[in-house]
XYZ file of C-alpha atoms in Angstrom:
659
model
C 0.000 0.000 0.000
C 2.942 2.372 0.631
C 2.644 3.502 -3.009
C 3.848 0.141 -4.328
C 6.139 -0.488 -1.356
C 5.876 -3.309 1.179
C 3.020 -3.678 3.637
C 3.598 -1.612 6.748
C 1.802 0.637 9.205
C 0.932 3.167 6.473
C -1.325 0.570 4.847
C -3.138 -0.017 8.144
C -3.381 3.751 8.656
C -4.998 4.228 5.228
C -7.493 1.402 5.708
C -8.391 2.696 9.146
C -9.097 6.124 7.678
C -11.204 4.604 4.951
C -13.290 2.651 7.442
C -13.746 5.402 10.006
C -14.030 8.723 8.196
C -17.622 9.667 7.415
C -18.598 9.453 3.730
C -14.992 8.609 2.866
C -15.522 7.639 -0.787
C -17.740 10.656 -1.499
C -15.268 13.001 0.172
C -12.279 11.579 -1.703
C -13.986 12.095 -5.066
C -13.922 15.845 -4.428
C -10.126 15.906 -4.661
C -10.543 15.711 -8.452
C -11.876 19.267 -8.453
C -8.637 20.693 -7.016
C -6.623 22.645 -9.561
C -3.110 22.057 -8.250
C -1.088 20.168 -5.651
C -1.382 22.847 -2.986
C -5.184 22.766 -3.233
C -5.081 18.970 -2.976
C -3.070 19.150 0.243
C -5.320 21.844 1.673
C -8.323 19.673 0.784
C -6.729 16.747 2.615
C -5.990 18.845 5.711
C -9.638 19.941 5.901
C -10.971 16.378 6.101
C -12.779 16.036 9.419
C -11.290 13.375 11.673
C -7.994 13.077 9.758
C -5.750 14.477 12.486
C -7.281 12.199 15.099
C -5.628 9.274 13.299
C -2.134 10.803 13.106
C -0.961 8.825 16.151
C -1.098 5.676 13.989
C 1.697 7.074 11.799
C 4.133 6.612 14.689
C 6.599 9.194 13.337
C 9.565 9.271 15.693
C 13.331 9.180 15.691
C 14.854 5.964 16.988
C 18.470 5.112 17.757
C 17.820 1.670 19.199
C 20.492 0.116 17.000
C 23.183 1.900 18.999
C 23.726 -0.201 22.123
C 26.975 -0.718 24.049
C 25.889 -4.118 25.388
C 25.005 -5.377 21.916
C 28.340 -4.073 20.633
C 30.200 -5.856 23.429
C 28.422 -9.122 22.605
C 29.394 -8.885 18.925
C 32.975 -8.084 19.946
C 33.183 -11.155 22.184
C 31.810 -13.381 19.407
C 34.339 -11.798 17.041
C 37.174 -12.600 19.436
C 36.054 -16.226 19.632
C 35.960 -16.467 15.825
C 39.391 -14.812 15.609
C 40.958 -17.287 18.029
C 39.468 -20.078 15.912
C 41.142 -18.458 12.865
C 37.769 -17.808 11.252
C 39.005 -14.506 9.885
C 36.033 -13.588 7.692
C 33.506 -14.356 10.407
C 35.561 -12.335 12.891
C 35.736 -9.359 10.523
C 31.951 -9.354 10.034
C 31.293 -9.584 13.776
C 33.750 -6.774 14.525
C 31.952 -4.618 11.937
C 28.624 -5.285 13.623
C 30.135 -4.349 16.968
C 31.559 -1.108 15.541
C 28.247 -0.115 13.940
C 26.367 -0.732 17.201
C 28.731 1.362 19.359
C 27.205 4.647 20.600
C 28.963 7.892 19.660
C 30.549 8.420 23.081
C 32.310 5.024 23.122
C 35.447 6.410 21.470
C 38.019 4.121 23.094
C 35.904 1.064 22.318
C 35.733 2.153 18.662
C 39.527 2.397 18.456
C 39.885 -1.122 19.866
C 37.221 -2.758 17.695
C 38.670 -1.154 14.550
C 42.111 -2.425 15.533
C 40.617 -5.897 15.974
C 38.980 -5.664 12.564
C 42.299 -4.625 11.031
C 43.871 -7.807 12.445
C 41.192 -9.984 10.829
C 41.630 -8.116 7.541
C 45.391 -8.643 7.672
C 44.905 -12.398 7.929
C 42.560 -12.179 4.911
C 45.410 -10.498 2.946
C 43.292 -7.332 2.631
C 46.244 -4.988 3.118
C 44.676 -1.754 1.885
C 41.635 -2.270 4.106
C 43.927 -3.145 7.032
C 45.857 0.110 6.622
C 42.648 2.121 6.502
C 41.295 0.546 9.689
C 44.631 1.079 11.466
C 44.476 4.780 10.636
C 40.886 4.962 11.889
C 41.887 3.225 15.106
C 44.778 5.656 15.602
C 42.468 8.615 14.958
C 40.166 7.392 17.743
C 43.121 7.249 20.167
C 44.176 3.607 20.425
C 45.743 2.799 23.861
C 49.477 3.539 24.100
C 50.433 0.293 25.858
C 49.401 -1.801 22.827
C 50.141 0.760 20.120
C 53.150 -1.274 18.989
C 50.748 -3.924 17.586
C 49.233 -1.457 15.128
C 52.580 -0.106 13.921
C 53.949 -3.619 13.461
C 50.845 -4.602 11.490
C 51.129 -1.406 9.472
C 54.773 -2.150 8.653
C 53.929 -5.710 7.573
C 51.123 -4.453 5.306
C 53.452 -2.066 3.503
C 55.995 -4.866 3.286
C 53.405 -7.158 1.686
C 52.551 -4.349 -0.753
C 56.311 -4.038 -1.472
C 56.271 -0.431 -0.340
C 59.628 -0.550 1.428
C 60.090 3.137 2.413
C 56.744 3.199 4.223
C 57.464 -0.147 5.841
C 60.718 1.255 7.291
C 58.893 4.327 8.652
C 56.343 2.126 10.407
C 59.011 -0.170 11.855
C 60.675 2.925 13.348
C 57.344 3.936 14.927
C 57.015 0.397 16.204
C 60.393 0.618 17.953
C 59.478 3.949 19.555
C 56.081 2.692 20.724
C 57.708 -0.282 22.439
C 58.726 2.098 25.252
C 55.069 2.162 26.368
C 54.472 -1.565 25.908
C 53.785 -3.722 28.953
C 55.868 -6.709 27.847
C 58.427 -8.866 29.607
C 62.018 -7.974 28.764
C 62.737 -11.125 26.798
C 59.833 -10.716 24.396
C 60.502 -6.989 24.053
C 64.137 -7.602 23.116
C 63.283 -10.251 20.532
C 60.626 -8.073 18.860
C 62.994 -5.094 18.762
C 65.746 -7.214 17.242
C 63.423 -8.653 14.577
C 62.239 -5.160 13.589
C 65.767 -3.731 13.369
C 66.952 -6.699 11.317
C 64.064 -6.209 8.877
C 64.770 -2.460 8.637
C 68.447 -3.069 7.797
C 67.504 -5.550 5.075
C 65.032 -3.121 3.549
C 67.455 -0.184 3.715
C 70.018 -2.211 1.749
C 67.486 -3.286 -0.879
C 67.990 -1.261 -4.137
C 64.203 -1.023 -4.549
C 63.951 1.113 -1.403
C 66.047 3.950 -2.849
C 64.165 3.796 -6.164
C 60.775 3.900 -4.436
C 61.845 6.775 -2.165
C 62.945 8.819 -5.173
C 59.729 8.001 -7.044
C 57.575 9.034 -4.079
C 59.424 12.360 -3.733
C 59.178 13.094 -7.446
C 55.418 12.368 -7.570
C 54.564 14.082 -4.286
C 53.399 10.976 -2.425
C 53.133 11.555 1.305
C 54.959 9.112 3.525
C 52.687 6.377 4.877
C 49.910 7.456 2.538
C 46.842 5.366 3.239
C 44.815 4.079 0.278
C 41.240 5.157 -0.233
C 38.425 2.700 -0.903
C 35.944 5.452 -1.743
C 34.570 5.342 -5.262
C 36.388 7.741 -7.530
C 34.308 10.760 -8.516
C 33.502 10.450 -12.208
C 33.103 13.398 -14.513
C 29.689 13.732 -16.080
C 29.498 13.519 -19.855
C 26.919 14.292 -22.505
C 28.101 13.534 -26.016
C 27.806 16.439 -28.488
C 26.179 13.864 -30.777
C 23.120 13.919 -28.473
C 20.548 16.688 -28.621
C 17.064 17.071 -27.221
C 13.847 18.022 -28.936
C 10.166 18.305 -28.138
C 6.903 17.889 -30.020
C 3.252 17.169 -29.249
C 3.425 13.465 -30.186
C 6.667 12.381 -28.559
C 7.036 14.953 -25.794
C 10.667 15.575 -24.910
C 13.112 13.144 -26.445
C 16.762 12.573 -27.349
C 17.992 12.250 -30.914
C 21.298 11.971 -32.726
C 22.857 15.272 -33.816
C 25.473 13.257 -35.742
C 26.086 9.631 -36.666
C 26.829 7.607 -33.515
C 28.888 4.422 -33.611
C 28.077 1.200 -31.806
C 29.260 0.992 -28.151
C 29.902 4.741 -28.018
C 29.501 6.198 -24.521
C 27.023 9.039 -24.933
C 26.060 9.855 -21.335
C 27.611 9.634 -17.871
C 25.301 11.113 -15.267
C 25.238 11.377 -11.497
C 21.821 11.094 -9.872
C 19.723 14.032 -8.716
C 18.774 11.701 -5.880
C 19.446 8.050 -5.040
C 18.281 5.798 -2.204
C 19.184 2.230 -1.244
C 16.658 -0.470 -0.530
C 16.549 -1.386 3.160
C 17.811 -4.875 2.266
C 21.193 -3.432 1.233
C 21.507 -0.726 3.906
C 24.121 -2.706 5.892
C 26.124 -4.019 2.926
C 26.356 -0.947 0.649
C 27.394 2.644 1.193
C 24.276 4.765 1.669
C 25.765 7.604 -0.363
C 27.516 5.996 -3.345
C 26.037 2.441 -3.272
C 29.457 0.771 -3.308
C 29.498 -2.551 -1.455
C 31.736 -2.238 1.605
C 33.261 -5.015 3.708
C 34.928 -2.473 6.037
C 32.166 0.081 6.601
C 32.313 3.446 8.304
C 29.444 3.766 10.773
C 27.167 6.737 11.281
C 28.071 8.054 14.761
C 24.407 8.433 15.749
C 22.319 5.695 14.085
C 22.930 2.063 13.191
C 20.671 2.014 10.139
C 23.231 2.689 7.393
C 26.917 2.326 6.549
C 29.406 4.228 4.398
C 32.373 3.095 2.353
C 34.541 5.981 3.561
C 34.691 9.085 5.712
C 34.246 11.056 2.501
C 30.812 9.586 1.799
C 29.832 9.864 5.476
C 30.669 13.583 5.419
C 28.767 14.225 2.190
C 25.652 12.464 3.428
C 25.820 14.119 6.863
C 26.031 17.599 5.329
C 23.047 16.935 3.084
C 20.130 14.562 3.668
C 21.305 12.201 6.437
C 21.182 14.822 9.174
C 17.412 14.788 8.612
C 17.000 11.058 7.932
C 19.203 9.916 10.835
C 17.021 8.024 13.293
C 13.998 8.216 10.971
C 14.938 5.491 8.516
C 13.414 2.731 10.619
C 10.118 4.667 10.649
C 10.216 5.067 6.848
C 10.996 1.389 6.316
C 8.399 0.182 8.828
C 5.753 2.329 7.160
C 6.023 0.191 4.028
C 6.811 3.264 1.911
C 8.254 2.467 -1.513
C 11.729 3.476 -2.647
C 10.119 6.354 -4.580
C 8.644 7.697 -1.330
C 12.055 7.545 0.327
C 13.583 9.351 -2.651
C 10.889 12.053 -2.503
C 11.737 12.752 1.132
C 15.473 12.762 0.324
C 15.036 15.222 -2.546
C 13.498 17.781 -0.226
C 15.876 16.991 2.637
C 18.772 17.763 0.256
C 17.329 21.163 -0.712
C 17.305 24.425 1.227
C 13.820 24.764 2.756
C 13.539 28.546 2.350
C 14.585 28.350 -1.285
C 12.004 25.617 -1.920
C 9.269 27.766 -0.375
C 10.183 30.559 -2.789
C 10.166 28.181 -5.781
C 6.839 26.678 -4.714
C 4.971 29.944 -5.309
C 5.507 29.699 -9.079
C 6.126 25.978 -9.400
C 3.492 25.513 -12.127
C 4.965 28.213 -14.357
C 5.873 26.566 -17.670
C 9.549 26.318 -18.593
C 10.847 25.513 -22.054
C 13.164 22.547 -22.563
C 15.998 24.967 -23.288
C 15.407 26.824 -19.999
C 15.324 23.570 -18.017
C 18.574 22.286 -19.521
C 20.339 25.528 -18.546
C 19.401 25.177 -14.862
C 22.065 24.061 -12.339
C 22.155 20.293 -11.823
C 21.032 20.588 -8.191
C 18.110 22.984 -8.809
C 14.746 21.425 -7.904
C 13.211 22.967 -11.031
C 15.512 20.725 -13.074
C 13.266 17.782 -12.163
C 10.012 19.481 -11.109
C 8.748 19.596 -14.714
C 9.341 15.964 -15.588
C 6.230 14.130 -16.793
C 3.630 13.481 -14.069
C 0.482 12.461 -16.023
C -1.778 14.554 -13.805
C -4.784 14.289 -16.139
C -4.927 10.483 -15.991
C -4.975 10.109 -12.206
C -8.071 8.920 -10.358
C -9.412 10.516 -7.189
C -8.225 7.504 -5.187
C -4.727 7.819 -6.653
C -4.576 11.529 -5.807
C -5.733 10.847 -2.266
C -3.194 8.098 -1.603
C -0.342 10.206 -2.966
C -1.456 13.241 -0.946
C -1.712 11.124 2.197
C 1.818 9.766 1.655
C 3.113 13.308 1.052
C 1.589 14.375 4.373
C 3.268 11.445 6.157
C 6.636 12.370 4.628
C 6.137 15.986 5.713
C 5.581 14.820 9.267
C 8.866 12.897 9.006
C 10.643 16.069 7.886
C 9.002 17.958 10.716
C 10.144 15.357 13.245
C 13.682 15.593 11.830
C 13.760 19.403 12.366
C 13.908 20.126 8.635
C 10.691 21.980 9.416
C 10.047 23.413 12.856
C 7.255 21.602 14.717
C 5.614 24.979 15.242
C 6.078 26.101 11.624
C 3.327 28.025 9.873
C 0.558 25.839 8.525
C 0.999 27.531 5.127
C 4.667 26.457 4.993
C 3.804 22.912 6.043
C 1.153 22.734 3.290
C 3.582 24.164 0.717
C 6.332 21.651 1.498
C 3.757 18.846 1.460
C 2.519 20.001 -1.956
C 6.112 19.789 -3.260
C 6.359 16.278 -1.872
C 3.143 15.399 -3.679
C 4.573 16.769 -6.916
C 7.814 14.868 -6.341
C 5.994 11.582 -5.793
C 4.244 12.098 -9.115
C 7.306 12.639 -11.298
C 9.309 9.938 -9.519
C 6.586 7.435 -10.417
C 7.426 7.757 -14.120
C 11.098 8.743 -14.118
C 12.913 6.653 -11.487
C 15.542 4.152 -12.623
C 16.378 0.984 -10.742
C 20.071 0.943 -9.791
C 21.468 -2.509 -10.497
C 24.357 -4.711 -9.411
C 25.476 -7.736 -11.419
C 25.612 -10.887 -9.282
C 27.635 -13.892 -10.425
C 27.419 -17.307 -8.802
C 30.811 -18.908 -8.241
C 29.155 -22.330 -8.102
C 27.590 -22.479 -11.550
C 28.756 -19.240 -13.220
C 25.189 -17.962 -13.637
C 24.642 -14.196 -13.683
C 21.705 -11.979 -12.789
C 21.158 -8.301 -12.105
C 19.907 -7.324 -8.651
C 17.865 -4.198 -7.909
C 19.700 -2.477 -5.017
C 18.120 0.985 -5.035
C 16.463 3.733 -7.021
C 17.769 6.944 -8.577
C 16.608 9.874 -10.675
C 18.711 11.022 -13.641
C 17.324 14.285 -15.073
C 19.070 14.009 -18.461
C 18.340 10.317 -19.020
C 14.725 10.966 -18.009
C 14.358 12.881 -21.291
C 15.098 9.749 -23.379
C 12.035 8.013 -24.816
C 11.356 4.284 -24.778
C 11.776 1.673 -27.489
C 11.204 -2.069 -27.267
C 14.332 -2.290 -29.453
C 16.496 0.225 -27.553
C 19.527 1.896 -29.044
C 21.406 2.020 -25.733
C 22.276 -0.029 -22.662
C 22.813 1.345 -19.172
C 25.077 0.171 -16.395
C 26.077 1.643 -13.043
C 29.276 2.441 -11.197
C 28.017 3.146 -7.729
C 25.109 5.502 -8.354
C 26.615 7.003 -11.531
C 24.898 5.763 -14.689
C 26.719 5.045 -17.954
C 24.856 4.947 -21.274
C 26.405 3.215 -24.304
C 24.927 2.541 -27.716
C 24.257 -1.052 -28.780
C 23.862 -0.264 -32.465
C 24.858 2.509 -34.876
C 22.409 5.464 -34.810
C 22.161 7.769 -37.807
C 21.975 11.531 -37.409
C 18.408 12.748 -36.950
C 17.082 9.451 -35.582
C 15.812 9.127 -31.985
C 18.074 7.693 -29.287
C 15.815 5.468 -27.245
C 16.371 3.563 -24.047
C 14.203 0.796 -22.601
C 11.687 1.170 -19.758
C 11.408 -2.565 -19.102
C 9.481 -4.453 -21.803
C 11.812 -5.579 -24.615
C 10.764 -7.283 -27.833
C 13.212 -10.215 -27.569
C 11.563 -11.371 -24.325
C 7.880 -10.386 -24.517
C 5.253 -10.289 -27.254
C 3.807 -6.994 -28.416
C 0.491 -7.355 -26.567
C 2.262 -7.998 -23.254
C 4.667 -5.091 -23.773
C 1.943 -2.670 -24.763
C -0.202 -3.609 -21.755
C 2.717 -3.062 -19.343
C 3.663 0.279 -20.876
C 0.088 1.556 -20.722
C -0.252 0.452 -17.108
C 3.105 1.717 -15.844
C 3.859 4.677 -18.118
C 0.526 5.517 -19.763
C 1.494 5.614 -23.432
C 1.163 3.451 -26.538
C 4.547 2.435 -27.913
C 5.124 3.029 -31.634
C 8.687 1.767 -31.990
C 9.592 -0.385 -35.028
C 9.340 -3.582 -32.978
C 5.734 -2.716 -32.081
C 4.667 -1.284 -35.446
C 6.036 -4.315 -37.310
C 5.172 -6.799 -34.529
C 8.629 -8.354 -34.325
C 8.700 -11.881 -32.872
C 10.458 -12.673 -29.591
C 13.975 -14.122 -29.757
C 12.720 -17.706 -29.313
C 10.235 -17.201 -32.164
C 12.623 -15.520 -34.611
C 12.733 -17.469 -37.911
C 16.049 -19.184 -38.623
C 15.194 -19.945 -42.239
C 15.251 -16.296 -43.360
C 18.117 -13.811 -43.668
C 17.197 -10.097 -43.639
C 19.478 -8.115 -45.959
C 19.520 -4.345 -46.356
C 18.910 -3.077 -49.881
C 22.216 -1.543 -51.019
C 20.822 0.357 -53.997
C 22.509 3.721 -54.731
C 19.200 5.531 -54.116
C 19.592 4.730 -50.375
C 16.478 2.614 -50.226
C 15.809 1.520 -46.650
C 13.907 -1.630 -47.587
C 14.625 -5.069 -46.152
C 15.158 -8.015 -48.509
C 14.330 -11.396 -46.964
C 15.866 -14.506 -48.524
C 16.419 -18.132 -47.616
C 19.919 -19.251 -46.556
C 19.672 -21.841 -49.341
C 19.316 -19.135 -52.026
C 21.817 -19.633 -54.887
C 21.308 -16.235 -56.528
C 23.792 -13.454 -55.774
C 21.710 -10.643 -57.302
C 18.268 -10.042 -55.793
C 15.720 -7.476 -56.941
C 14.328 -5.173 -54.263
C 10.515 -5.113 -54.450
C 10.457 -1.587 -52.998
C 12.841 0.320 -55.290
C 13.225 -2.190 -58.135
C 17.046 -2.051 -57.966
C 19.271 -5.106 -57.767
C 21.214 -5.911 -54.574
C 24.303 -8.107 -54.499
C 23.784 -10.395 -51.510
C 27.097 -12.203 -52.021
C 28.734 -9.675 -49.713
C 26.143 -10.410 -47.049
C 26.558 -14.176 -47.356
C 30.336 -13.757 -47.083
C 29.825 -11.688 -43.924
C 27.698 -14.466 -42.457
C 30.546 -16.939 -42.976
C 33.234 -14.592 -41.626
C 31.307 -13.732 -38.480
C 30.982 -17.356 -37.376
C 34.648 -17.652 -36.350
C 34.638 -14.130 -34.881
C 31.611 -15.030 -32.758
C 33.315 -18.161 -31.413
C 36.375 -16.117 -30.434
C 34.263 -13.407 -28.794
C 32.279 -15.957 -26.761
C 35.521 -17.653 -25.696
C 36.847 -14.349 -24.350
C 33.582 -13.748 -22.501
C 33.500 -17.176 -20.881
C 37.153 -16.723 -19.847
C 36.257 -13.453 -18.104
C 38.234 -11.300 -20.571
C 35.389 -8.831 -20.998
C 37.364 -6.015 -22.649
C 38.604 -8.329 -25.390
C 35.137 -9.852 -25.787
C 33.568 -6.391 -25.988
C 35.891 -5.300 -28.803
C 35.066 -8.449 -30.768
C 31.311 -8.003 -30.331
C 31.611 -4.356 -31.389
C 33.371 -5.446 -34.595
C 30.708 -8.087 -35.192
C 27.849 -5.608 -34.803
C 29.508 -3.128 -37.140
C 29.981 -5.761 -39.822
C 26.499 -7.248 -39.472
C 24.759 -3.856 -39.338
C 26.110 -2.947 -42.788
C 24.352 -5.818 -44.539
C 21.808 -7.312 -42.112
C 18.775 -5.849 -40.390
C 17.084 -6.797 -37.106
C 15.238 -8.725 -35.989
C 17.841 -11.377 -36.731
C 19.023 -14.052 -34.222
C 22.775 -13.532 -34.610
C 22.425 -9.753 -34.419
C 20.224 -9.957 -31.289
C 22.552 -12.394 -29.576
C 25.564 -10.236 -30.363
C 23.809 -7.175 -28.912
C 23.009 -9.097 -25.729
C 26.624 -10.160 -25.300
C 27.731 -6.566 -25.772
C 25.296 -5.489 -23.032
C 26.568 -8.253 -20.736
C 30.191 -7.183 -21.287
C 29.387 -3.605 -20.319
C 27.546 -4.764 -17.181
C 30.818 -6.305 -15.971
C 32.412 -2.844 -15.980
C 29.834 -1.614 -13.463
C 28.558 -2.720 -10.044
C 29.558 -6.354 -9.666
C 29.520 -8.955 -6.900
C 30.692 -12.561 -6.768
C 28.240 -14.696 -4.799
C 29.673 -17.485 -2.656
């Protein structure tokens, strides 16, 4: 009920309202007469008896996940696993302990992070070990056992063959031994071992070379690696332009010829939110899977891959979501509802109130594209299909918007004593946001591969809104494929696109997997339009139903006829007359291509199965180029080649090996 989310208390709240408010159905029908979102919210607020049911929403901040006793229990279990040399299990338990520790347990955090670094070291995760050692030191690890961290640090750099840094850490180890509470015999042996190792490293020719290299390139001594995802630059190819008309709305088209596999768009999200299921395995901010998470100091609901992502989230939306996430998840609200709240939480409230006064003022496509990437107006005018909504739909969306406003009010984004007009205005913006997210959200995916049988599938880990990509129209035979690196989306072409033709992506239904009637029904239900792509107009068969006894050649007449010539593979004629233009086409070239591509396809598939995805990708690109010159889809070999190209690109994005 939570607007296509899971069942939760919001569903019970709605049903209770429906059963208890007088003349509910008759009252709800009146929402259709409201002219805009603000009037709809004001209508909702006037419903008699509505506020009496607000207690059922149970909007409150909760930090129950932070518990010193729970943290201590996880730590003890981690120690038991560590002593049993179950390094992975120990690492996971230490992470759980760290996440559960309250903010004021600083010393405990330093110790548990040091413990986790020890487990990571035994797993040969040297970069992660170094990062956790630094975190432990930053929290003030106890002086009497500090030598353990410096020794571990030195050994990590040694394993990474970074000899200058290893020497520096061994020196720190020797100094820290002054504070160690060890018997004299053990102290002497450890000091001797460290000095012996230092002398060996100082004599090694690689040490001098590495020291010189580090000085020349400005590397700081003992530099600690970063596991944070690298910030990617956004890109929009100059070969992509946007247009608008009454039939197609806003859409992307080619300003110049675009080659196959060309990257035409790299875009960061306007907003992105993880599914609850992945909130303890992936960074809340960038969606990167993290085995050594950074915990939020205040709540135990989310993790981060790095201090960098923690800082970015804390300065933006998380300061308002912290402690409220359990309420949002328990409500049963969908990912779109969470994203709607996050969009507003990321924006300045006073600025939003100013924008809200003229929010329905029409903006041209050109004006929208010139707006700053973070401006709410950049997304506020995305398609919402207001005219097709029923009274019940309006009411449910308005009710959810009101719930989300109460969450923002509880979080102090809005003062609890704020003016009723401001509360209504923010709620109306939430209602608007819920509408455009319904039709413009993309599922963020991660490719999962089973180590047991090698099978692969994409998993939906969260949702995101990409303002530029949202302008691309749908085709059941899309011209592009998308994949994700963290939350950043990459768009590559899967076939050549001529200048002037539309560049279409896919909203879900694709002709190779579903018949036209099924696709059309889904698109009408979910996106409220009738698809008129070539696959629908010509009723292309699914991949399993594609004929194998027909080859589709392109007419190569000099008059640039676009007709398709279908022939049997057993045809013995090399010159075939086109029934459209009357010119003759030499199909010998096409038949020769068919023979040549067989060996290329075998090689490409071999590379793919061997995990050499870059080599496989280049081969599939060459195959598509060759086939596209003489053959036309739908054609089995062409479709299969496109699918392999898509699969190769997916391996360059979010990826996870399942045990």
